[in-house]
Coordinates of C-alpha atoms in Angstrom, one line a residue:
Chain A
M1174 CA 0.8 8.5 -42.3
S1175 CA 3.8 9.2 -40.2
E1176 CA 1.9 12.4 -39.0
T1177 CA -1.0 10.1 -37.5
L1178 CA 1.7 7.9 -35.9
I1179 CA 3.4 10.9 -34.3
T1180 CA 0.1 12.5 -33.2
G1181 CA -1.0 9.3 -31.7
L1182 CA 2.4 8.8 -30.0
S1183 CA 2.4 12.3 -28.6
L1184 CA -1.4 12.2 -27.5
G1185 CA -0.7 8.8 -26.0
A1186 CA 2.4 10.0 -24.0
V1187 CA 0.5 12.9 -22.6
Y1188 CA -2.6 10.7 -21.7
A1189 CA 0.0 8.3 -20.1
L1190 CA 1.1 11.3 -17.9
V1191 CA -2.5 11.9 -16.7
A1192 CA -3.2 8.4 -16.3
L1193 CA -0.1 7.7 -14.4
G1194 CA -1.1 10.3 -11.7
F1195 CA -4.5 8.6 -11.5
V1196 CA -3.0 5.2 -10.9
V1197 CA -0.3 6.4 -8.4
V1198 CA -3.0 7.9 -6.3
F1199 CA -5.2 4.9 -6.2
K1200 CA -2.3 2.6 -5.6
A1201 CA -0.9 4.8 -2.7
S1202 CA -4.2 5.9 -1.2
E1203 CA -7.0 3.7 -2.5
V1204 CA -8.8 6.6 -3.9
L1205 CA -10.3 6.8 -7.4
N1206 CA -9.5 10.4 -7.7
F1207 CA -12.0 11.7 -10.5
A1208 CA -11.0 15.3 -9.6
H1209 CA -7.6 14.5 -11.3
G1210 CA -8.8 16.1 -14.5
S1211 CA -9.4 19.3 -12.7
F1212 CA -5.7 19.3 -11.7
V1213 CA -4.8 19.4 -15.4
I1214 CA -7.2 22.3 -16.1
A1215 CA -6.1 24.4 -13.1
G1216 CA -2.4 23.9 -14.2
A1217 CA -3.2 25.1 -17.7
Y1218 CA -5.3 27.9 -16.4
V1219 CA -2.5 29.2 -14.1
T1220 CA 0.1 28.8 -16.9
A1221 CA -2.2 30.8 -19.2
R1222 CA -2.8 33.5 -16.7
T1223 CA 0.8 33.9 -15.7
H1224 CA 2.8 33.6 -19.0
E1225 CA 2.9 37.1 -19.9
L1226 CA 4.0 38.0 -16.3
L1227 CA 6.4 35.4 -15.7
G1228 CA 7.5 34.3 -19.1
F1229 CA 6.6 30.9 -20.5
Y1230 CA 8.9 28.8 -18.5
G1231 CA 8.1 30.7 -15.2
A1232 CA 4.6 30.3 -16.0
V1233 CA 5.0 26.4 -16.4
L1234 CA 6.6 26.2 -13.3
A1235 CA 3.8 28.2 -11.7
G1236 CA 1.1 25.9 -13.5
I1237 CA 2.7 22.7 -12.2
A1238 CA 3.1 24.1 -8.6
A1239 CA -0.6 25.2 -8.7
A1240 CA -1.7 21.7 -9.9
A1241 CA 0.7 20.1 -7.2
V1242 CA -0.7 22.4 -4.5
L1243 CA -4.3 21.8 -5.4
A1244 CA -3.7 18.1 -5.3
L1245 CA -2.3 18.4 -1.9
V1246 CA -5.0 20.5 -0.8
V1247 CA -7.6 18.1 -1.9
E1248 CA -5.8 15.1 -0.2
R1249 CA -5.3 16.9 3.0
L1250 CA -8.6 18.8 3.4
L1251 CA -11.1 16.5 1.9
V1252 CA -9.7 12.9 1.3
R1253 CA -7.7 12.5 4.6
P1254 CA -10.4 13.4 7.1
I1255 CA -12.6 10.7 5.8
R1256 CA -10.0 8.2 4.7
D1257 CA -12.0 5.4 6.4
A1258 CA -15.1 5.9 4.4
P1259 CA -16.0 3.4 1.7
V1260 CA -14.0 3.4 -1.4
I1261 CA -17.1 4.3 -3.4
S1262 CA -18.1 7.3 -1.2
L1263 CA -14.7 8.8 -1.7
A1264 CA -14.7 8.3 -5.5
I1265 CA -18.1 10.0 -5.6
M1266 CA -16.8 12.9 -3.3
T1267 CA -13.9 13.4 -5.8
I1268 CA -16.6 13.5 -8.7
G1269 CA -18.3 16.4 -6.8
V1270 CA -14.8 18.1 -6.3
E1271 CA -14.3 17.7 -10.0
V1272 CA -17.6 19.3 -10.8
I1273 CA -17.1 22.3 -8.7
L1274 CA -13.5 23.0 -9.7
N1275 CA -14.4 22.6 -13.5
T1276 CA -17.3 24.8 -13.3
E1277 CA -15.4 27.6 -11.5
L1278 CA -12.4 27.1 -14.0
I1279 CA -14.7 27.0 -17.0
R1280 CA -16.4 30.1 -15.8
R1281 CA -13.1 31.8 -15.5
I1282 CA -11.9 30.8 -19.0
G1283 CA -15.3 31.9 -20.4
V1284 CA -15.8 31.9 -24.1
D1285 CA -12.1 33.0 -24.7
I1286 CA -9.4 30.6 -25.8
M1287 CA -6.4 31.4 -23.7
P1288 CA -2.9 30.9 -25.2
L1289 CA -0.3 29.4 -22.8
G1290 CA 2.4 31.2 -24.8
Q1291 CA 4.4 28.0 -25.8
P1292 CA 7.5 29.7 -27.5
W1293 CA 7.2 27.0 -30.4
G1294 CA 3.8 28.2 -31.0
A1295 CA 2.0 26.6 -33.9
D1296 CA 5.4 25.8 -35.7
A1297 CA 5.5 22.6 -37.6
V1298 CA 8.3 20.6 -39.0
S1299 CA 8.2 18.1 -42.0
I1300 CA 8.9 14.7 -41.1
L1301 CA 9.0 12.0 -43.9
G1302 CA 6.9 14.3 -46.0
S1303 CA 4.3 15.2 -43.5
N1304 CA 3.9 18.3 -41.4
V1305 CA 4.0 17.7 -37.7
P1306 CA 3.3 20.3 -35.1
V1307 CA 6.6 20.9 -32.9
N1308 CA 4.3 20.8 -29.8
R1309 CA 3.6 17.2 -30.6
I1310 CA 7.3 16.5 -30.8
V1311 CA 8.2 18.2 -27.5
A1312 CA 5.3 16.6 -25.9
V1313 CA 6.7 13.2 -26.7
I1314 CA 10.3 14.2 -25.6
V1315 CA 9.2 15.7 -22.3
A1316 CA 6.8 12.9 -21.5
V1317 CA 9.4 10.3 -22.0
I1318 CA 11.8 12.2 -19.8
V1319 CA 9.2 12.8 -17.1
I1320 CA 7.9 9.2 -17.1
G1321 CA 11.4 8.0 -17.1
A1322 CA 12.3 10.0 -13.9
F1323 CA 9.0 8.7 -12.6
L1324 CA 9.9 5.1 -13.2
L1325 CA 13.3 5.6 -11.4
V1326 CA 11.8 7.2 -8.5
F1327 CA 9.1 4.5 -8.4
R1328 CA 11.7 1.7 -8.6
F1329 CA 14.6 3.0 -6.5
S1330 CA 13.8 5.9 -4.1
P1331 CA 12.5 5.1 -0.5
W1332 CA 9.1 6.5 -1.2
G1333 CA 8.8 4.2 -4.3
V1334 CA 9.8 1.1 -2.4
A1335 CA 7.6 2.2 0.6
M1336 CA 4.6 3.0 -1.8
R1337 CA 4.8 -0.4 -3.6
A1338 CA 4.9 -2.1 -0.2
A1339 CA 2.0 -0.3 1.1
A1340 CA 0.1 -0.8 -2.2
E1341 CA 0.5 -4.5 -1.6
D1342 CA -0.3 -4.8 2.1
R1343 CA -1.2 -1.7 4.0
E1344 CA -1.5 -3.2 7.3
T1345 CA 1.9 -5.0 7.2
A1346 CA 3.4 -1.8 5.8
E1347 CA 2.1 0.0 8.9
L1348 CA 3.4 -2.6 11.2
L1349 CA 6.9 -1.9 9.9
G1350 CA 6.6 1.6 10.8
L1351 CA 5.7 3.2 7.4
N1352 CA 3.8 6.4 7.6
L1353 CA 0.8 5.8 5.1
G1354 CA -0.3 9.4 5.4
R1355 CA 3.0 10.6 4.2
I1356 CA 3.2 8.0 1.3
S1357 CA -0.4 9.1 0.1
M1358 CA 0.6 12.6 0.4
V1359 CA 3.7 12.4 -1.9
A1360 CA 1.5 10.2 -4.4
W1361 CA -0.9 13.2 -4.7
L1362 CA 1.9 15.7 -5.0
I1363 CA 3.4 13.5 -7.8
A1364 CA 0.1 13.3 -9.6
G1365 CA -0.4 16.9 -9.5
I1366 CA 3.0 17.5 -11.0
L1367 CA 2.3 15.1 -13.7
A1368 CA -1.1 16.8 -14.4
G1369 CA 0.6 20.2 -14.6
V1370 CA 3.1 18.8 -17.1
A1371 CA 0.5 17.2 -19.2
A1372 CA -1.5 20.5 -19.3
I1373 CA 1.1 22.4 -21.3
F1374 CA 0.9 19.9 -24.2
L1375 CA -2.9 19.3 -24.1
T1376 CA -3.3 23.1 -24.8
G1377 CA -0.7 23.5 -27.5
A1378 CA -0.8 23.1 -31.2
P1379 CA -2.8 21.9 -33.0
T1380 CA -5.2 23.0 -30.4
P1381 CA -5.2 26.8 -30.3
G1382 CA -5.1 27.2 -26.5
L1383 CA -6.9 26.6 -23.2
A1384 CA -10.7 26.2 -23.9
P1385 CA -13.5 24.8 -21.8
T1386 CA -13.2 21.6 -24.2
L1387 CA -10.1 20.6 -22.2
A1388 CA -12.3 19.0 -19.7
A1389 CA -13.6 16.5 -22.4
V1390 CA -10.1 15.9 -23.5
V1391 CA -8.8 15.2 -20.0
L1392 CA -11.7 12.8 -19.5
R1393 CA -10.1 10.3 -22.0
A1394 CA -7.2 9.7 -19.7
F1395 CA -9.5 7.7 -17.4
P1396 CA -10.2 5.1 -20.0
A1397 CA -6.4 4.9 -20.4
A1398 CA -6.0 4.1 -16.7
L1399 CA -8.8 1.5 -16.8
I1400 CA -7.5 -0.2 -20.0
G1401 CA -4.1 -0.6 -18.5
G1402 CA -5.2 -1.7 -15.2
L1403 CA -6.1 0.7 -12.4
D1404 CA -3.3 -0.4 -10.2
S1405 CA -0.6 -0.9 -12.6
V1406 CA 2.1 1.6 -13.5
P1407 CA 3.2 0.0 -16.8
G1408 CA -0.7 -0.3 -17.6
A1409 CA -1.1 3.5 -17.4
L1410 CA 1.7 3.9 -19.9
V1411 CA 0.4 1.3 -22.4
G1412 CA -3.3 2.5 -21.7
G1413 CA -2.3 6.1 -22.5
L1414 CA -0.6 5.0 -25.8
I1415 CA -3.6 2.9 -26.7
V1416 CA -6.0 5.8 -26.2
G1417 CA -3.8 8.3 -28.0
M1418 CA -3.3 5.9 -31.1
T1419 CA -6.9 5.0 -31.2
E1420 CA -7.9 8.7 -31.2
A1421 CA -5.4 9.7 -33.8
Y1422 CA -6.2 7.0 -36.1
A1423 CA -10.1 7.5 -35.7
V1424 CA -9.5 11.1 -36.6
A1425 CA -7.3 10.3 -39.6
F1426 CA -9.8 7.8 -40.8
Q1427 CA -12.8 10.1 -40.0
S1428 CA -14.0 10.1 -43.5
E1429 CA -14.1 6.4 -43.9
L1430 CA -15.6 6.0 -40.4
E1431 CA -18.3 8.6 -41.1
F1432 CA -21.0 6.0 -41.1
L1433 CA -20.3 5.7 -37.3
G1434 CA -21.2 9.4 -36.9
R1435 CA -19.0 12.5 -36.5
G1436 CA -16.7 13.0 -33.6
I1437 CA -15.9 9.2 -33.5
G1438 CA -12.3 10.0 -32.6
E1439 CA -13.6 11.4 -29.1
V1440 CA -15.7 8.3 -28.2
M1441 CA -13.4 5.8 -29.6
P1442 CA -11.2 5.5 -26.4
F1443 CA -14.2 4.7 -24.5
L1444 CA -15.4 2.1 -27.0
V1445 CA -11.9 0.5 -26.6
M1446 CA -12.3 0.6 -22.9
I1447 CA -15.5 -1.2 -23.0
I1448 CA -14.2 -3.9 -25.1
V1449 CA -11.1 -4.4 -23.0
L1450 CA -13.1 -4.6 -19.8
V1451 CA -15.5 -7.0 -21.3
I1452 CA -12.5 -9.3 -22.1
R1453 CA -10.4 -8.6 -19.0
P1454 CA -12.2 -6.8 -16.3
Q1455 CA -9.2 -6.0 -14.4
G1456 CA -7.6 -4.2 -17.3
L1457 CA -4.5 -5.4 -19.3
F1458 CA -2.0 -5.4 -16.6
G1459 CA -4.3 -5.0 -13.6
R1460 CA -4.2 -7.7 -10.9
K1461 CA -7.4 -9.6 -10.1
E1462 CA -8.6 -9.0 -6.6
T1463 CA -7.8 -12.1 -4.8
A1464 CA -8.6 -13.1 -1.3
R1465 CA -5.6 -13.1 0.9
V1466 CA -5.0 -16.7 2.2
Chain B
M352 CA 9.3 -3.5 30.0
L353 CA 6.0 -4.3 28.2
K354 CA 3.2 -4.3 30.7
V355 CA -0.5 -5.3 29.9
S356 CA -2.8 -4.4 32.6
D357 CA -6.4 -5.6 32.8
L358 CA -6.8 -5.1 29.0
S359 CA -10.4 -5.7 27.4
V360 CA -11.0 -5.4 23.8
T361 CA -14.2 -5.8 21.7
Y362 CA -14.9 -6.0 18.1
G363 CA -17.7 -4.1 16.7
N364 CA -18.7 -2.6 20.0
T365 CA -20.2 -5.9 20.9
L366 CA -18.1 -8.9 20.6
P367 CA -15.6 -9.3 23.6
A368 CA -12.3 -10.6 22.5
L369 CA -10.2 -10.0 25.6
R370 CA -11.4 -9.7 29.1
G371 CA -9.2 -8.3 31.8
V372 CA -6.0 -9.7 30.4
S373 CA -2.7 -8.8 32.3
L374 CA 0.8 -9.9 31.3
E375 CA 4.2 -8.7 31.4
V376 CA 7.4 -9.2 29.2
P377 CA 10.5 -8.2 31.2
A378 CA 13.5 -6.6 29.5
G379 CA 15.5 -9.2 27.5
G380 CA 12.9 -11.8 28.5
S381 CA 11.1 -14.3 26.4
V382 CA 7.4 -15.0 26.9
A383 CA 5.0 -17.3 25.1
L384 CA 1.2 -16.7 24.7
L385 CA -0.6 -20.0 24.1
G386 CA -4.0 -20.7 23.3
S387 CA -6.4 -22.3 20.7
N388 CA -7.9 -20.5 17.7
G389 CA -10.1 -17.6 18.6
A390 CA -8.7 -17.3 22.3
G391 CA -7.5 -13.8 21.4
K392 CA -3.8 -14.1 20.9
T393 CA -3.8 -12.1 17.7
T394 CA -6.0 -9.6 19.3
L395 CA -3.6 -8.9 22.0
L396 CA -0.8 -8.2 19.6
R397 CA -3.0 -5.9 17.4
A398 CA -3.7 -4.1 20.6
V399 CA 0.1 -3.6 21.3
S400 CA 0.7 -2.4 17.8
N401 CA -2.6 -0.5 17.8
T402 CA -4.0 -1.9 14.7
L403 CA -7.3 -2.7 16.2
R404 CA -9.0 0.0 14.4
R405 CA -8.4 -1.8 11.0
H406 CA -10.4 -4.6 12.4
R407 CA -13.1 -2.6 13.8
G408 CA -11.9 -3.4 17.4
K409 CA -11.4 -1.3 20.4
A410 CA -9.5 -1.3 23.7
V411 CA -12.4 -0.7 26.0
S412 CA -10.4 -0.7 29.2
G413 CA -7.0 -1.2 30.6
S414 CA -3.6 -0.1 29.5
I415 CA -0.4 -1.3 27.7
T416 CA 2.8 0.3 28.6
F417 CA 6.2 0.0 27.2
D418 CA 8.9 1.3 29.5
G419 CA 6.2 3.1 31.2
E420 CA 4.7 4.8 28.2
E421 CA 1.1 4.3 27.2
L422 CA 1.2 2.6 23.9
L423 CA -2.7 2.8 23.2
R424 CA -2.4 6.4 22.6
L425 CA 0.2 6.1 20.0
D426 CA -0.3 5.2 16.3
T427 CA 1.3 2.1 14.8
A428 CA 4.3 3.9 13.1
A429 CA 5.1 5.6 16.4
I430 CA 5.1 2.2 18.3
V431 CA 7.4 0.9 15.8
G432 CA 9.5 4.0 16.5
R433 CA 9.8 2.9 20.2
N434 CA 11.2 -0.4 18.8
V435 CA 8.1 -2.6 19.5
V436 CA 7.9 -4.6 16.3
Q437 CA 5.7 -7.4 15.2
V438 CA 6.1 -10.3 12.8
P439 CA 2.4 -10.7 11.7
E440 CA 0.6 -14.0 11.4
G441 CA 0.9 -15.6 7.9
R442 CA 4.2 -13.9 7.3
R443 CA 2.7 -11.3 5.1
I444 CA 5.9 -10.6 3.2
F445 CA 5.7 -8.3 0.2
G446 CA 5.5 -10.8 -2.6
R447 CA 6.1 -8.4 -5.6
L448 CA 9.0 -6.9 -3.9
T449 CA 12.5 -8.3 -3.9
V450 CA 13.9 -9.9 -0.7
E451 CA 16.3 -6.9 -0.5
E452 CA 13.3 -4.5 -1.0
N453 CA 11.3 -6.3 1.8
L454 CA 14.3 -5.7 4.1
R455 CA 14.6 -2.0 3.1
V456 CA 10.9 -1.5 4.1
G457 CA 11.6 -2.9 7.4
G458 CA 14.9 -0.5 7.8
M459 CA 13.1 2.5 6.4
R460 CA 12.8 4.3 9.7
S461 CA 16.5 4.0 10.4
G462 CA 19.3 6.0 8.8
G463 CA 21.2 4.7 5.9
R464 CA 24.3 3.5 7.6
E465 CA 22.4 2.0 10.5
A466 CA 20.1 0.1 8.0
A467 CA 23.0 -1.1 6.0
R468 CA 24.4 -2.6 9.3
A469 CA 21.1 -4.2 10.1
R470 CA 20.9 -5.6 6.8
D471 CA 24.4 -7.2 7.0
H472 CA 23.3 -8.7 10.4
V473 CA 20.2 -10.2 8.9
Y474 CA 22.0 -11.7 6.0
E475 CA 24.6 -13.1 8.6
L476 CA 21.5 -14.7 10.4
F477 CA 19.9 -15.9 7.3
P478 CA 22.5 -16.6 4.6
R479 CA 19.7 -18.2 2.3
L480 CA 18.2 -14.7 2.2
K481 CA 21.5 -13.1 0.9
E482 CA 21.6 -15.8 -1.8
R483 CA 18.1 -14.9 -2.9
R484 CA 18.2 -11.1 -2.4
T485 CA 17.1 -10.2 -5.9
Q486 CA 14.4 -12.6 -6.0
R487 CA 10.6 -11.5 -5.6
G488 CA 9.4 -12.6 -2.2
Q489 CA 6.5 -14.7 -3.7
L490 CA 9.2 -17.0 -5.1
L491 CA 10.5 -17.9 -1.6
S492 CA 9.5 -21.3 0.1
G493 CA 7.4 -21.0 3.3
G494 CA 10.4 -21.5 5.5
E495 CA 12.3 -18.7 3.6
Q496 CA 9.3 -16.4 3.9
Q497 CA 9.2 -16.8 7.6
M498 CA 13.0 -16.0 7.6
L499 CA 12.4 -12.8 5.6
A500 CA 9.4 -11.8 7.9
I501 CA 11.5 -12.1 10.9
G502 CA 14.7 -10.5 9.1
R503 CA 12.4 -7.7 7.9
A504 CA 11.2 -7.0 11.5
L505 CA 14.8 -7.1 12.8
M506 CA 15.7 -4.4 10.3
A507 CA 13.5 -1.9 12.6
G508 CA 16.0 -2.6 15.4
P509 CA 13.4 -4.1 17.9
R510 CA 14.0 -4.1 21.8
L511 CA 10.7 -6.1 21.8
L512 CA 9.8 -8.5 18.9
M513 CA 6.6 -10.0 18.8
L514 CA 5.8 -13.1 16.6
D515 CA 2.5 -14.3 15.7
E516 CA 2.4 -18.0 15.1
P517 CA 5.8 -18.1 13.3
S518 CA 5.3 -22.1 13.1
L519 CA 2.1 -21.9 11.0
G520 CA 2.2 -24.1 7.9
L521 CA 5.9 -25.0 8.2
A522 CA 7.5 -28.5 8.3
P523 CA 8.7 -29.7 11.7
K524 CA 12.4 -29.3 10.6
I525 CA 11.7 -25.7 9.6
V526 CA 9.8 -25.1 12.8
S527 CA 12.8 -25.9 14.9
Q528 CA 15.1 -23.8 12.8
V529 CA 12.6 -20.9 13.4
A530 CA 12.8 -21.8 17.1
E531 CA 16.6 -21.7 17.1
V532 CA 16.7 -18.4 15.3
V533 CA 14.3 -16.8 17.9
R534 CA 16.3 -18.1 20.8
A535 CA 19.4 -16.5 19.2
I536 CA 17.8 -13.3 18.9
N537 CA 16.7 -13.3 22.4
A538 CA 20.0 -14.3 23.5
A539 CA 21.3 -11.2 21.8
G540 CA 19.2 -9.0 23.9
T541 CA 15.9 -8.6 22.2
A542 CA 12.8 -9.3 24.3
I543 CA 10.5 -11.7 22.8
L544 CA 6.7 -12.2 22.9
I545 CA 5.8 -15.3 20.8
I546 CA 2.3 -16.4 20.1
E547 CA 1.6 -20.0 19.3
Q548 CA -0.7 -22.9 19.0
N549 CA 2.5 -25.2 18.7
A550 CA 3.1 -25.2 22.6
N551 CA 6.0 -27.4 22.2
M552 CA 7.8 -24.9 20.1
A553 CA 6.8 -21.8 22.2
L554 CA 7.7 -23.4 25.5
G555 CA 11.1 -24.4 24.0
V556 CA 11.8 -20.7 23.2
A557 CA 10.2 -18.9 26.2
D558 CA 11.1 -18.8 29.7
Y559 CA 7.6 -17.9 30.9
A560 CA 4.2 -18.6 29.4
Y561 CA 0.5 -17.5 29.6
V562 CA -2.3 -19.5 28.5
L563 CA -5.1 -17.6 27.0
E564 CA -8.7 -19.0 26.9
R565 CA -11.7 -17.3 25.5
G566 CA -10.2 -14.0 26.1
Q567 CA -8.9 -14.5 29.6
V568 CA -5.6 -15.7 30.9
S569 CA -6.3 -19.1 32.4
L570 CA -2.9 -20.1 33.4
D571 CA 0.6 -18.8 33.6
G572 CA 4.1 -19.8 35.0
D573 CA 7.5 -20.8 34.1
S574 CA 7.8 -22.7 30.9
A575 CA 9.6 -25.7 32.5
R576 CA 6.8 -25.9 35.0
L577 CA 4.0 -25.4 32.6
K578 CA 5.3 -28.4 30.5
Q579 CA 4.6 -30.6 33.1
T580 CA 1.1 -29.5 33.9
D581 CA -1.7 -31.9 32.8
E582 CA -3.6 -29.2 31.0
I583 CA -0.7 -28.3 28.7
K584 CA 0.3 -31.8 28.0
H585 CA -3.3 -32.9 27.3
L586 CA -4.3 -29.8 25.2
Y587 CA -1.2 -28.7 23.3
L588 CA 1.5 -31.2 23.5
G589 CA -0.4 -34.2 22.4
H590 CA 0.5 -36.4 25.3
S591 CA -2.4 -38.4 26.9
S592 CA -2.0 -38.2 30.5
D593 CA -5.2 -40.2 31.2
E594 CA -6.1 -43.8 30.6
G595 CA -9.3 -45.4 29.4
G596 CA -10.9 -42.1 28.1
A597 CA -11.2 -40.3 31.4
P598 CA -12.6 -36.7 31.0
A599 CA -10.2 -34.1 29.9
P600 CA -8.6 -32.1 32.7
S601 CA -10.5 -29.1 33.7
L602 CA -9.8 -25.6 32.5
V603 CA -11.0 -22.5 34.0
G604 CA -14.3 -21.4 32.6
K605 CA -14.4 -24.5 30.4
S606 CA -17.8 -25.5 29.2
L607 CA -18.7 -28.0 26.4
G608 CA -21.8 -27.2 24.5
P609 CA -23.2 -25.7 21.3
W610 CA -21.1 -22.9 20.0
K611 CA -22.6 -19.6 21.1
E612 CA -20.0 -17.0 21.2
G613 CA -20.4 -14.5 18.6
R614 CA -23.5 -12.7 17.1

């Protein structure tokens, strides 16, 4: 059973990386960025395309850079010029961006499954008597380090403090001389980097490589962000873990859950999201929108 | 230093909030802007800091210059960069940030050493904030929050400090402490523009005052002289200058009747 636990932890940590990017962008720029999933796919695509040329680690850097640059381009060229548009218009625009980017990326991937060239490949190690892919273990370790680094930046760096202030009260932050545009830009950049890191592990073992199905996998990070609360960083981490665990256990107990239909693992995160939102509309850690007194 | 000339502002393209307002804050001076609710006081500060757009407002004519430079063309951050800093109405401290982080946000535009010096100065001015520096802003009392809001603005090294209703919702004792602090800041060389409904407090702090009524300056003069005028006494200081229920002293453009401004 420890295999399911590690699978859940590992998936959860990677979903948390993706959800974190979504939440940070929302906090810093008030944009629900549904194009975030495309950043993951773009990162994976660039890593897969370049790993033979640059070697795996060079390709990882290229993939992360590609995801980060894509995030910056979307922010500067598409979001910034219409930042005064209603929140819902911006959100729907990002859905459009997602559809366009994914269509093109999936066309490029084609019917192939593109390996990313992870040096650990499909190796597995035995832990407490069960076989666990090395990819899962590396994912947990890397995710914990990256999330830890992010939390330090979020808590102590000038950007982190400025970003939390702006998330709380944008007008007052501006009255103190903060540049909201720059805060937003850094947030998108960080979200892109997190997406690029997540891409490496979402395409590794036991998945054979980058395939068009990645789009559906990445989609499960959105319920993670909603479960935790859209404006909460700890929420993104907990939400990611909940989604990862739910998925891992639903797959492990697939045979017992067969009466619910096949593929229950894939819909489970969305079921959990609906249940959480019915009970707590603002998510587990989200703050209820209250009128300023 | 700050010169507002013939400024008119409208909200949503139709609702006039300021009509041809002119006023001046000399270097190192202290000026009060009095007026009742809806007179346009906050609108004037929004215009100076260029945050009107957030409220669907627009300066339709006139100019606001600081040391000769037009502020209407600069964005809010750049105006803070010219050391024109505002303490917004209702304090608006960041409740989820600690006291120290709140101050850090205020000092973010200046360098590390400069910010550290500014912070020491703020802690000297408000020892209470130093005691509570690791606590979240939302745990402070109203008076402490006002101290933090002023301290946070001081972190930006203002040459002109604008305060929007600093006495709002505070106990009388705290109000006089705030007044004292503002006087001290002014004495140290920072020019002050203070907005108040509490005329007593504002006239105690400022050398010169303007009265804003329905978007226009209806009265201005030295604080000491204004305090003696019947209009101020009657309207803002709570003295009753007349006996036997005589009509209120007249004010420019005054009209009593059904509320009809607005849409």
